[in-house]
PDB file of C-alpha atoms and ligand atoms in Angstrom:
ATOM      1  CA  MET D  90      82.005 210.722 -31.097  1.00 97.00           C
ATOM      2  CA  LYS D  91      84.112 208.262 -29.154  1.00 98.00           C
ATOM      3  CA  ILE D  92      82.794 204.691 -29.191  1.00 98.00           C
ATOM      4  CA  THR D  93      85.586 203.098 -27.162  1.00 97.00           C
ATOM      5  CA  ASP D  94      89.344 203.502 -26.846  1.00 96.00           C
ATOM      6  CA  GLY D  95      90.776 203.879 -30.346  1.00 97.00           C
ATOM      7  CA  ILE D  96      87.425 203.944 -32.150  1.00 98.00           C
ATOM      8  CA  HIS D  97      85.454 207.052 -33.051  1.00 98.00           C
ATOM      9  CA  ARG D  98      82.393 207.489 -35.242  1.00 98.00           C
ATOM     10  CA  ILE D  99      81.240 210.274 -37.537  1.00 97.00           C
ATOM     11  CA  GLY D 100      77.493 210.605 -37.981  1.00 92.00           C
ATOM     12  CA  ASN D 101      74.403 210.354 -35.806  1.00 89.00           C
ATOM     13  CA  GLY D 102      74.049 206.587 -36.060  1.00 94.00           C
ATOM     14  CA  LEU D 103      71.977 206.418 -39.239  1.00 94.00           C
ATOM     15  CA  ILE D 104      74.944 206.388 -41.638  1.00 95.00           C
ATOM     16  CA  ASN D 105      78.261 205.585 -39.987  1.00 97.00           C
ATOM     17  CA  SER D 106      81.914 206.195 -40.738  1.00 98.00           C
ATOM     18  CA  TYR D 107      84.437 204.870 -38.206  1.00 98.00           C
ATOM     19  CA  LEU D 108      87.940 205.992 -37.326  1.00 98.00           C
ATOM     20  CA  LEU D 109      90.171 203.216 -36.037  1.00 98.00           C
ATOM     21  CA  GLY D 110      93.358 204.318 -34.320  1.00 98.00           C
ATOM     22  CA  GLU D 111      96.511 202.396 -33.583  1.00 97.00           C
ATOM     23  CA  GLY D 112      99.584 204.190 -32.259  1.00 95.00           C
ATOM     24  CA  SER D 113      99.736 207.514 -34.077  1.00 96.00           C
ATOM     25  CA  GLU D 114      97.921 206.263 -37.174  1.00 98.00           C
ATOM     26  CA  VAL D 115      94.324 205.893 -38.297  1.00 98.00           C
ATOM     27  CA  THR D 116      92.325 203.671 -40.642  1.00 98.00           C
ATOM     28  CA  ILE D 117      88.921 204.942 -41.752  1.00 98.00           C
ATOM     29  CA  ILE D 118      86.283 202.244 -42.129  1.00 98.00           C
ATOM     30  CA  ASP D 119      83.554 203.325 -44.569  1.00 98.00           C
ATOM     31  CA  ALA D 120      83.238 206.869 -45.869  1.00 98.00           C
ATOM     32  CA  ALA D 121      79.446 207.204 -45.502  1.00 96.00           C
ATOM     33  CA  VAL D 122      78.316 210.402 -47.267  1.00 96.00           C
ATOM     34  CA  PRO D 123      80.343 213.225 -48.856  1.00 96.00           C
ATOM     35  CA  GLY D 124      79.337 215.829 -46.248  1.00 96.00           C
ATOM     36  CA  TYR D 125      81.146 213.949 -43.467  1.00 97.00           C
ATOM     37  CA  TRP D 126      84.438 215.102 -45.026  1.00 97.00           C
ATOM     38  CA  SER D 127      84.088 218.414 -43.210  1.00 97.00           C
ATOM     39  CA  ASP D 128      83.557 216.592 -39.875  1.00 97.00           C
ATOM     40  CA  LEU D 129      86.711 214.532 -40.266  1.00 98.00           C
ATOM     41  CA  PRO D 130      89.363 217.011 -38.974  1.00 98.00           C
ATOM     42  CA  ARG D 131      87.389 217.655 -35.791  1.00 98.00           C
ATOM     43  CA  GLU D 132      86.854 213.964 -35.079  1.00 98.00           C
ATOM     44  CA  LEU D 133      90.516 213.195 -35.753  1.00 98.00           C
ATOM     45  CA  ALA D 134      91.442 216.036 -33.389  1.00 98.00           C
ATOM     46  CA  ALA D 135      89.286 214.403 -30.714  1.00 97.00           C
ATOM     47  CA  MET D 136      91.642 211.406 -31.095  1.00 97.00           C
ATOM     48  CA  SER D 137      94.653 213.760 -30.991  1.00 97.00           C
ATOM     49  CA  ARG D 138      95.223 212.945 -34.668  1.00 98.00           C
ATOM     50  CA  SER D 139      95.002 214.850 -37.954  1.00 98.00           C
ATOM     51  CA  LEU D 140      94.456 214.179 -41.663  1.00 98.00           C
ATOM     52  CA  GLU D 141      98.220 213.524 -41.902  1.00 98.00           C
ATOM     53  CA  ASP D 142      97.817 210.423 -39.737  1.00 98.00           C
ATOM     54  CA  VAL D 143      95.235 208.621 -41.890  1.00 98.00           C
ATOM     55  CA  ARG D 144      96.688 205.689 -43.825  1.00 98.00           C
ATOM     56  CA  ALA D 145      93.701 204.372 -45.802  1.00 98.00           C
ATOM     57  CA  ILE D 146      89.956 204.070 -46.174  1.00 98.00           C
ATOM     58  CA  VAL D 147      88.624 200.513 -46.027  1.00 98.00           C
ATOM     59  CA  LEU D 148      85.137 200.028 -47.462  1.00 98.00           C
ATOM     60  CA  THR D 149      82.998 197.166 -46.180  1.00 98.00           C
ATOM     61  CA  HIS D 150      81.293 197.124 -49.588  1.00 98.00           C
ATOM     62  CA  GLY D 151      80.675 199.158 -52.702  1.00 97.00           C
ATOM     63  CA  HIS D 152      77.385 200.936 -51.943  1.00 95.00           C
ATOM     64  CA  SER D 153      77.325 204.703 -52.418  1.00 94.00           C
ATOM     65  CA  ASP D 154      76.332 205.383 -48.784  1.00 94.00           C
ATOM     66  CA  HIS D 155      79.660 203.845 -47.772  1.00 97.00           C
ATOM     67  CA  ILE D 156      81.780 205.428 -50.530  1.00 97.00           C
ATOM     68  CA  GLY D 157      80.822 208.978 -49.437  1.00 97.00           C
ATOM     69  CA  PHE D 158      83.937 211.124 -49.225  1.00 98.00           C
ATOM     70  CA  ALA D 159      86.324 208.335 -50.332  1.00 98.00           C
ATOM     71  CA  GLU D 160      87.007 209.563 -53.871  1.00 98.00           C
ATOM     72  CA  ARG D 161      87.645 213.103 -52.648  1.00 97.00           C
ATOM     73  CA  ALA D 162      90.047 211.773 -49.993  1.00 98.00           C
ATOM     74  CA  ARG D 163      91.828 209.607 -52.552  1.00 98.00           C
ATOM     75  CA  ARG D 164      92.201 212.515 -54.958  1.00 97.00           C
ATOM     76  CA  GLU D 165      93.125 215.222 -52.455  1.00 98.00           C
ATOM     77  CA  ARG D 166      95.080 213.245 -49.860  1.00 98.00           C
ATOM     78  CA  GLY D 167      96.233 210.209 -51.825  1.00 98.00           C
ATOM     79  CA  TRP D 168      94.735 207.760 -49.349  1.00 98.00           C
ATOM     80  CA  PRO D 169      94.273 204.303 -50.864  1.00 98.00           C
ATOM     81  CA  VAL D 170      90.679 203.082 -50.847  1.00 98.00           C
ATOM     82  CA  ARG D 171      90.355 199.360 -50.191  1.00 98.00           C
ATOM     83  CA  VAL D 172      87.371 197.193 -51.086  1.00 98.00           C
ATOM     84  CA  HIS D 173      86.809 193.474 -51.595  1.00 98.00           C
ATOM     85  CA  GLU D 174      87.655 192.391 -55.135  1.00 97.00           C
ATOM     86  CA  LEU D 175      84.030 191.249 -55.727  1.00 98.00           C
ATOM     87  CA  ASP D 176      82.727 194.784 -55.036  1.00 97.00           C
ATOM     88  CA  ALA D 177      85.425 196.704 -56.910  1.00 98.00           C
ATOM     89  CA  ALA D 178      83.312 197.154 -60.048  1.00 97.00           C
ATOM     90  CA  LEU D 179      80.341 198.308 -57.960  1.00 96.00           C
ATOM     91  CA  ALA D 180      82.524 200.851 -56.136  1.00 97.00           C
ATOM     92  CA  ARG D 181      83.762 202.152 -59.483  1.00 96.00           C
ATOM     93  CA  GLY D 182      80.184 202.466 -60.726  1.00 93.00           C
ATOM     94  CA  GLU D 183      80.710 199.954 -63.539  1.00 93.00           C
ATOM     95  CA  VAL D 184      77.822 197.665 -62.574  1.00 90.00           C
ATOM     96  CA  PRO D 185      74.340 198.488 -61.291  1.00 85.00           C
ATOM     97  CA  ASN D 186      73.502 198.277 -57.587  1.00 87.00           C
ATOM     98  CA  PRO D 187      72.307 194.686 -57.009  1.00 83.00           C
ATOM     99  CA  ALA D 188      69.984 195.786 -54.138  1.00 80.00           C
ATOM    100  CA  LYS D 189      66.549 194.158 -54.215  1.00 74.00           C
ATOM    101  CA  GLY D 190      63.740 196.012 -52.495  1.00 68.00           C
ATOM    102  CA  THR D 191      63.596 197.752 -49.182  1.00 69.00           C
ATOM    103  CA  GLY D 192      61.357 195.546 -47.042  1.00 76.00           C
ATOM    104  CA  PRO D 193      58.614 197.330 -45.077  1.00 80.00           C
ATOM    105  CA  VAL D 194      58.753 201.115 -45.268  1.00 82.00           C
ATOM    106  CA  ARG D 195      57.474 203.751 -42.844  1.00 85.00           C
ATOM    107  CA  PRO D 196      57.528 207.295 -44.202  1.00 82.00           C
ATOM    108  CA  MET D 197      59.019 209.296 -41.312  1.00 82.00           C
ATOM    109  CA  PRO D 198      62.134 207.163 -40.663  1.00 86.00           C
ATOM    110  CA  LEU D 199      62.746 206.874 -44.405  1.00 86.00           C
ATOM    111  CA  LEU D 200      62.415 210.658 -44.778  1.00 86.00           C
ATOM    112  CA  ARG D 201      64.924 211.176 -41.958  1.00 87.00           C
ATOM    113  CA  PHE D 202      67.406 208.943 -43.771  1.00 87.00           C
ATOM    114  CA  LEU D 203      66.789 210.669 -47.099  1.00 86.00           C
ATOM    115  CA  ALA D 204      67.075 214.131 -45.520  1.00 86.00           C
ATOM    116  CA  LEU D 205      70.372 213.232 -43.850  1.00 87.00           C
ATOM    117  CA  SER D 206      71.617 211.801 -47.158  1.00 87.00           C
ATOM    118  CA  LEU D 207      70.549 214.859 -49.148  1.00 86.00           C
ATOM    119  CA  MET D 208      72.020 217.347 -46.679  1.00 85.00           C
ATOM    120  CA  ASN D 209      75.316 215.482 -46.937  1.00 85.00           C
ATOM    121  CA  GLY D 210      75.489 215.418 -50.713  1.00 85.00           C
ATOM    122  CA  ALA D 211      74.669 211.735 -51.135  1.00 81.00           C
ATOM    123  CA  LEU D 212      73.105 212.327 -54.557  1.00 79.00           C
ATOM    124  CA  ARG D 213      76.443 213.618 -55.758  1.00 82.00           C
ATOM    125  CA  THR D 214      78.639 210.832 -54.343  1.00 88.00           C
ATOM    126  CA  PRO D 215      81.488 210.509 -56.853  1.00 89.00           C
ATOM    127  CA  ARG D 216      82.268 206.944 -57.872  1.00 93.00           C
ATOM    128  CA  LEU D 217      85.801 205.789 -57.193  1.00 96.00           C
ATOM    129  CA  ARG D 218      88.244 206.164 -60.047  1.00 96.00           C
ATOM    130  CA  GLU D 219      90.641 203.707 -58.433  1.00 97.00           C
ATOM    131  CA  VAL D 220      90.434 201.097 -55.692  1.00 98.00           C
ATOM    132  CA  VAL D 221      92.902 198.672 -54.142  1.00 98.00           C
ATOM    133  CA  THR D 222      91.245 195.319 -53.644  1.00 98.00           C
ATOM    134  CA  TYR D 223      91.492 192.893 -50.739  1.00 98.00           C
ATOM    135  CA  GLY D 224      90.550 189.237 -50.501  1.00 97.00           C
ATOM    136  CA  ASP D 225      88.766 187.053 -47.966  1.00 98.00           C
ATOM    137  CA  GLY D 226      90.864 186.159 -44.924  1.00 98.00           C
ATOM    138  CA  ALA D 227      93.439 188.879 -45.508  1.00 98.00           C
ATOM    139  CA  THR D 228      94.850 190.789 -42.557  1.00 98.00           C
ATOM    140  CA  LEU D 229      95.297 194.294 -43.909  1.00 98.00           C
ATOM    141  CA  ASP D 230      98.640 195.963 -43.278  1.00 98.00           C
ATOM    142  CA  LEU D 231      96.968 199.083 -41.884  1.00 98.00           C
ATOM    143  CA  PRO D 232      96.439 200.640 -38.452  1.00 98.00           C
ATOM    144  CA  GLY D 233      94.371 198.211 -36.371  1.00 98.00           C
ATOM    145  CA  ALA D 234      95.275 195.298 -38.696  1.00 98.00           C
ATOM    146  CA  PRO D 235      91.666 194.566 -39.726  1.00 98.00           C
ATOM    147  CA  ARG D 236      91.046 190.970 -40.797  1.00 98.00           C
ATOM    148  CA  VAL D 237      88.644 190.455 -43.696  1.00 98.00           C
ATOM    149  CA  ILE D 238      85.657 188.125 -43.354  1.00 98.00           C
ATOM    150  CA  LEU D 239      83.762 187.898 -46.649  1.00 98.00           C
ATOM    151  CA  MET D 240      80.004 187.800 -45.979  1.00 98.00           C
ATOM    152  CA  PRO D 241      78.231 187.934 -49.340  1.00 97.00           C
ATOM    153  CA  GLY D 242      74.513 188.647 -49.545  1.00 96.00           C
ATOM    154  CA  HIS D 243      74.066 192.372 -49.020  1.00 96.00           C
ATOM    155  CA  THR D 244      76.396 192.717 -51.996  1.00 97.00           C
ATOM    156  CA  PRO D 245      78.623 190.014 -53.535  1.00 97.00           C
ATOM    157  CA  GLY D 246      81.770 191.509 -51.967  1.00 97.00           C
ATOM    158  CA  ASN D 247      80.294 192.592 -48.631  1.00 98.00           C
ATOM    159  CA  ALA D 248      82.884 192.076 -45.901  1.00 98.00           C
ATOM    160  CA  ALA D 249      83.125 192.376 -42.135  1.00 98.00           C
ATOM    161  CA  LEU D 250      86.391 193.569 -40.597  1.00 98.00           C
ATOM    162  CA  HIS D 251      87.526 192.020 -37.332  1.00 98.00           C
ATOM    163  CA  VAL D 252      89.907 194.004 -35.140  1.00 98.00           C
ATOM    164  CA  PRO D 253      90.845 191.785 -32.168  1.00 98.00           C
ATOM    165  CA  SER D 254      93.121 194.427 -30.605  1.00 97.00           C
ATOM    166  CA  ARG D 255      90.059 196.674 -30.137  1.00 98.00           C
ATOM    167  CA  ASN D 256      87.640 193.826 -29.442  1.00 98.00           C
ATOM    168  CA  ALA D 257      85.611 195.128 -32.383  1.00 98.00           C
ATOM    169  CA  LEU D 258      83.829 193.769 -35.429  1.00 98.00           C
ATOM    170  CA  PHE D 259      83.030 196.316 -38.133  1.00 98.00           C
ATOM    171  CA  ILE D 260      80.144 194.484 -39.714  1.00 98.00           C
ATOM    172  CA  GLY D 261      79.294 196.911 -42.519  1.00 97.00           C
ATOM    173  CA  ASP D 262      75.875 196.003 -43.866  1.00 97.00           C
ATOM    174  CA  ALA D 263      76.196 192.267 -43.193  1.00 97.00           C
ATOM    175  CA  MET D 264      73.700 193.208 -40.513  1.00 97.00           C
ATOM    176  CA  ALA D 265      72.212 196.519 -39.389  1.00 96.00           C
ATOM    177  CA  THR D 266      70.912 197.671 -36.018  1.00 96.00           C
ATOM    178  CA  VAL D 267      68.521 200.192 -37.512  1.00 91.00           C
ATOM    179  CA  ALA D 268      66.351 199.891 -40.599  1.00 88.00           C
ATOM    180  CA  VAL D 269      66.755 203.279 -42.231  1.00 84.00           C
ATOM    181  CA  THR D 270      63.603 202.482 -44.200  1.00 85.00           C
ATOM    182  CA  ASN D 271      61.263 202.025 -41.215  1.00 84.00           C
ATOM    183  CA  GLY D 272      63.083 202.876 -37.979  1.00 86.00           C
ATOM    184  CA  ALA D 273      63.069 199.364 -36.513  1.00 86.00           C
ATOM    185  CA  THR D 274      66.073 198.705 -34.258  1.00 92.00           C
ATOM    186  CA  GLY D 275      68.070 195.643 -33.225  1.00 94.00           C
ATOM    187  CA  PRO D 276      70.187 193.225 -35.256  1.00 96.00           C
ATOM    188  CA  MET D 277      68.596 192.517 -38.662  1.00 94.00           C
ATOM    189  CA  VAL D 278      69.304 191.890 -42.317  1.00 93.00           C
ATOM    190  CA  ALA D 279      70.042 195.374 -43.669  1.00 91.00           C
ATOM    191  CA  PRO D 280      67.614 197.070 -46.056  1.00 87.00           C
ATOM    192  CA  PHE D 281      68.730 197.205 -49.702  1.00 88.00           C
ATOM    193  CA  THR D 282      70.208 193.692 -49.495  1.00 92.00           C
ATOM    194  CA  ALA D 283      70.695 191.913 -52.823  1.00 92.00           C
ATOM    195  CA  ASP D 284      70.210 188.351 -51.530  1.00 94.00           C
ATOM    196  CA  ALA D 285      68.727 188.106 -48.026  1.00 93.00           C
ATOM    197  CA  ALA D 286      68.973 184.292 -47.842  1.00 95.00           C
ATOM    198  CA  GLN D 287      72.642 184.457 -48.717  1.00 96.00           C
ATOM    199  CA  ALA D 288      73.156 187.239 -46.161  1.00 96.00           C
ATOM    200  CA  VAL D 289      71.674 185.017 -43.435  1.00 97.00           C
ATOM    201  CA  ALA D 290      73.744 182.026 -44.579  1.00 97.00           C
ATOM    202  CA  SER D 291      76.885 184.191 -44.420  1.00 98.00           C
ATOM    203  CA  LEU D 292      76.353 184.734 -40.689  1.00 98.00           C
ATOM    204  CA  SER D 293      77.831 181.279 -40.115  1.00 98.00           C
ATOM    205  CA  ARG D 294      81.159 182.855 -41.006  1.00 98.00           C
ATOM    206  CA  LEU D 295      81.002 184.544 -37.583  1.00 98.00           C
ATOM    207  CA  ASP D 296      80.671 181.259 -35.670  1.00 95.00           C
ATOM    208  CA  GLY D 297      82.934 181.282 -32.637  1.00 95.00           C
ATOM    209  CA  LEU D 298      84.008 184.879 -33.144  1.00 97.00           C
ATOM    210  CA  GLU D 299      83.878 187.156 -30.092  1.00 96.00           C
ATOM    211  CA  ALA D 300      83.760 190.955 -30.161  1.00 98.00           C
ATOM    212  CA  ALA D 301      82.510 193.295 -27.463  1.00 98.00           C
ATOM    213  CA  TRP D 302      81.720 195.908 -30.103  1.00 98.00           C
ATOM    214  CA  VAL D 303      79.714 195.037 -33.199  1.00 98.00           C
ATOM    215  CA  LEU D 304      79.736 198.218 -35.272  1.00 98.00           C
ATOM    216  CA  PRO D 305      77.297 198.395 -38.190  1.00 98.00           C
ATOM    217  CA  GLY D 306      77.133 200.729 -41.175  1.00 97.00           C
ATOM    218  CA  HIS D 307      73.688 201.791 -40.043  1.00 96.00           C
ATOM    219  CA  GLY D 308      72.624 201.899 -36.398  1.00 97.00           C
ATOM    220  CA  GLU D 309      74.094 202.019 -32.927  1.00 97.00           C
ATOM    221  CA  PRO D 310      76.806 199.648 -31.684  1.00 98.00           C
ATOM    222  CA  TRP D 311      75.650 196.211 -30.586  1.00 98.00           C
ATOM    223  CA  THR D 312      77.277 195.112 -27.330  1.00 98.00           C
ATOM    224  CA  GLY D 313      75.218 192.003 -26.617  1.00 98.00           C
ATOM    225  CA  GLY D 314      77.663 189.566 -28.193  1.00 97.00           C
ATOM    226  CA  VAL D 315      78.203 188.390 -31.756  1.00 98.00           C
ATOM    227  CA  GLY D 316      76.464 185.061 -31.183  1.00 97.00           C
ATOM    228  CA  GLU D 317      73.339 186.707 -29.797  1.00 97.00           C
ATOM    229  CA  ALA D 318      73.174 189.172 -32.706  1.00 97.00           C
ATOM    230  CA  VAL D 319      73.419 186.282 -35.157  1.00 97.00           C
ATOM    231  CA  ARG D 320      70.720 184.363 -33.270  1.00 97.00           C
ATOM    232  CA  ILE D 321      68.328 187.339 -33.457  1.00 97.00           C
ATOM    233  CA  VAL D 322      68.858 187.861 -37.203  1.00 96.00           C
ATOM    234  CA  ARG D 323      68.411 184.145 -37.899  1.00 95.00           C
ATOM    235  CA  ALA D 324      65.269 183.949 -35.765  1.00 95.00           C
ATOM    236  CA  ALA D 325      63.666 186.833 -37.644  1.00 92.00           C
ATOM    237  CA  ALA D 326      64.561 185.200 -40.951  1.00 87.00           C
ATOM    238  CA  GLY D 327      62.802 181.985 -39.845  1.00 78.00           C
TER     239      GLY D 327
HETATM  240 ZN1   ZN A 478      74.905 198.759 -48.221  1.00 75.05          ZN
END
């Protein structure tokens, strides 16, 4: 579905993959779950683009529900898969997931998330054989020219990607707007975060940054301003 000019999303809002267009080319931000691969041609067509126009997949971090179809795309299409250097080993499956706990759980929302994951092959997400790393502060030479803002906490190499030309901040799991574990909505520390205190501290890296569209890995877009989202997450954290 179209989010705004030049940005489309695959998925129903629980697990998101974004398509970022610039000119005739496309960057994919997060590859969600393997089953979304079959949705990709149709969503690209909605942007008047095709698989031929995709230049890379950029992962906000190395969790499996962001890796999704990335290894298949790398193998079959040769698209480079980019991830922060601190999450490269996680994306390659060489280190265990550092996630600590889920926070409060309610069964029905969690079952919805698990059902969506299972239907889309999430249990069989292939780890990446190869990644191309990026560092903090880099402006990636890709469609949309995303700028990397390292925000450790959710994972050590968790990054947000700022795209000023689209007035958008792809925030990955540095914050979520839905808790897939209990259905709560609004800006929050994402479930399955390794170090919640560090995740909250990392929000200061967004100080002064403006973006009309804050686009999380899980949940609907936040359009109430970056500063307000940060305030809400901090307030809940005490
Ligand atoms: Zn995650």
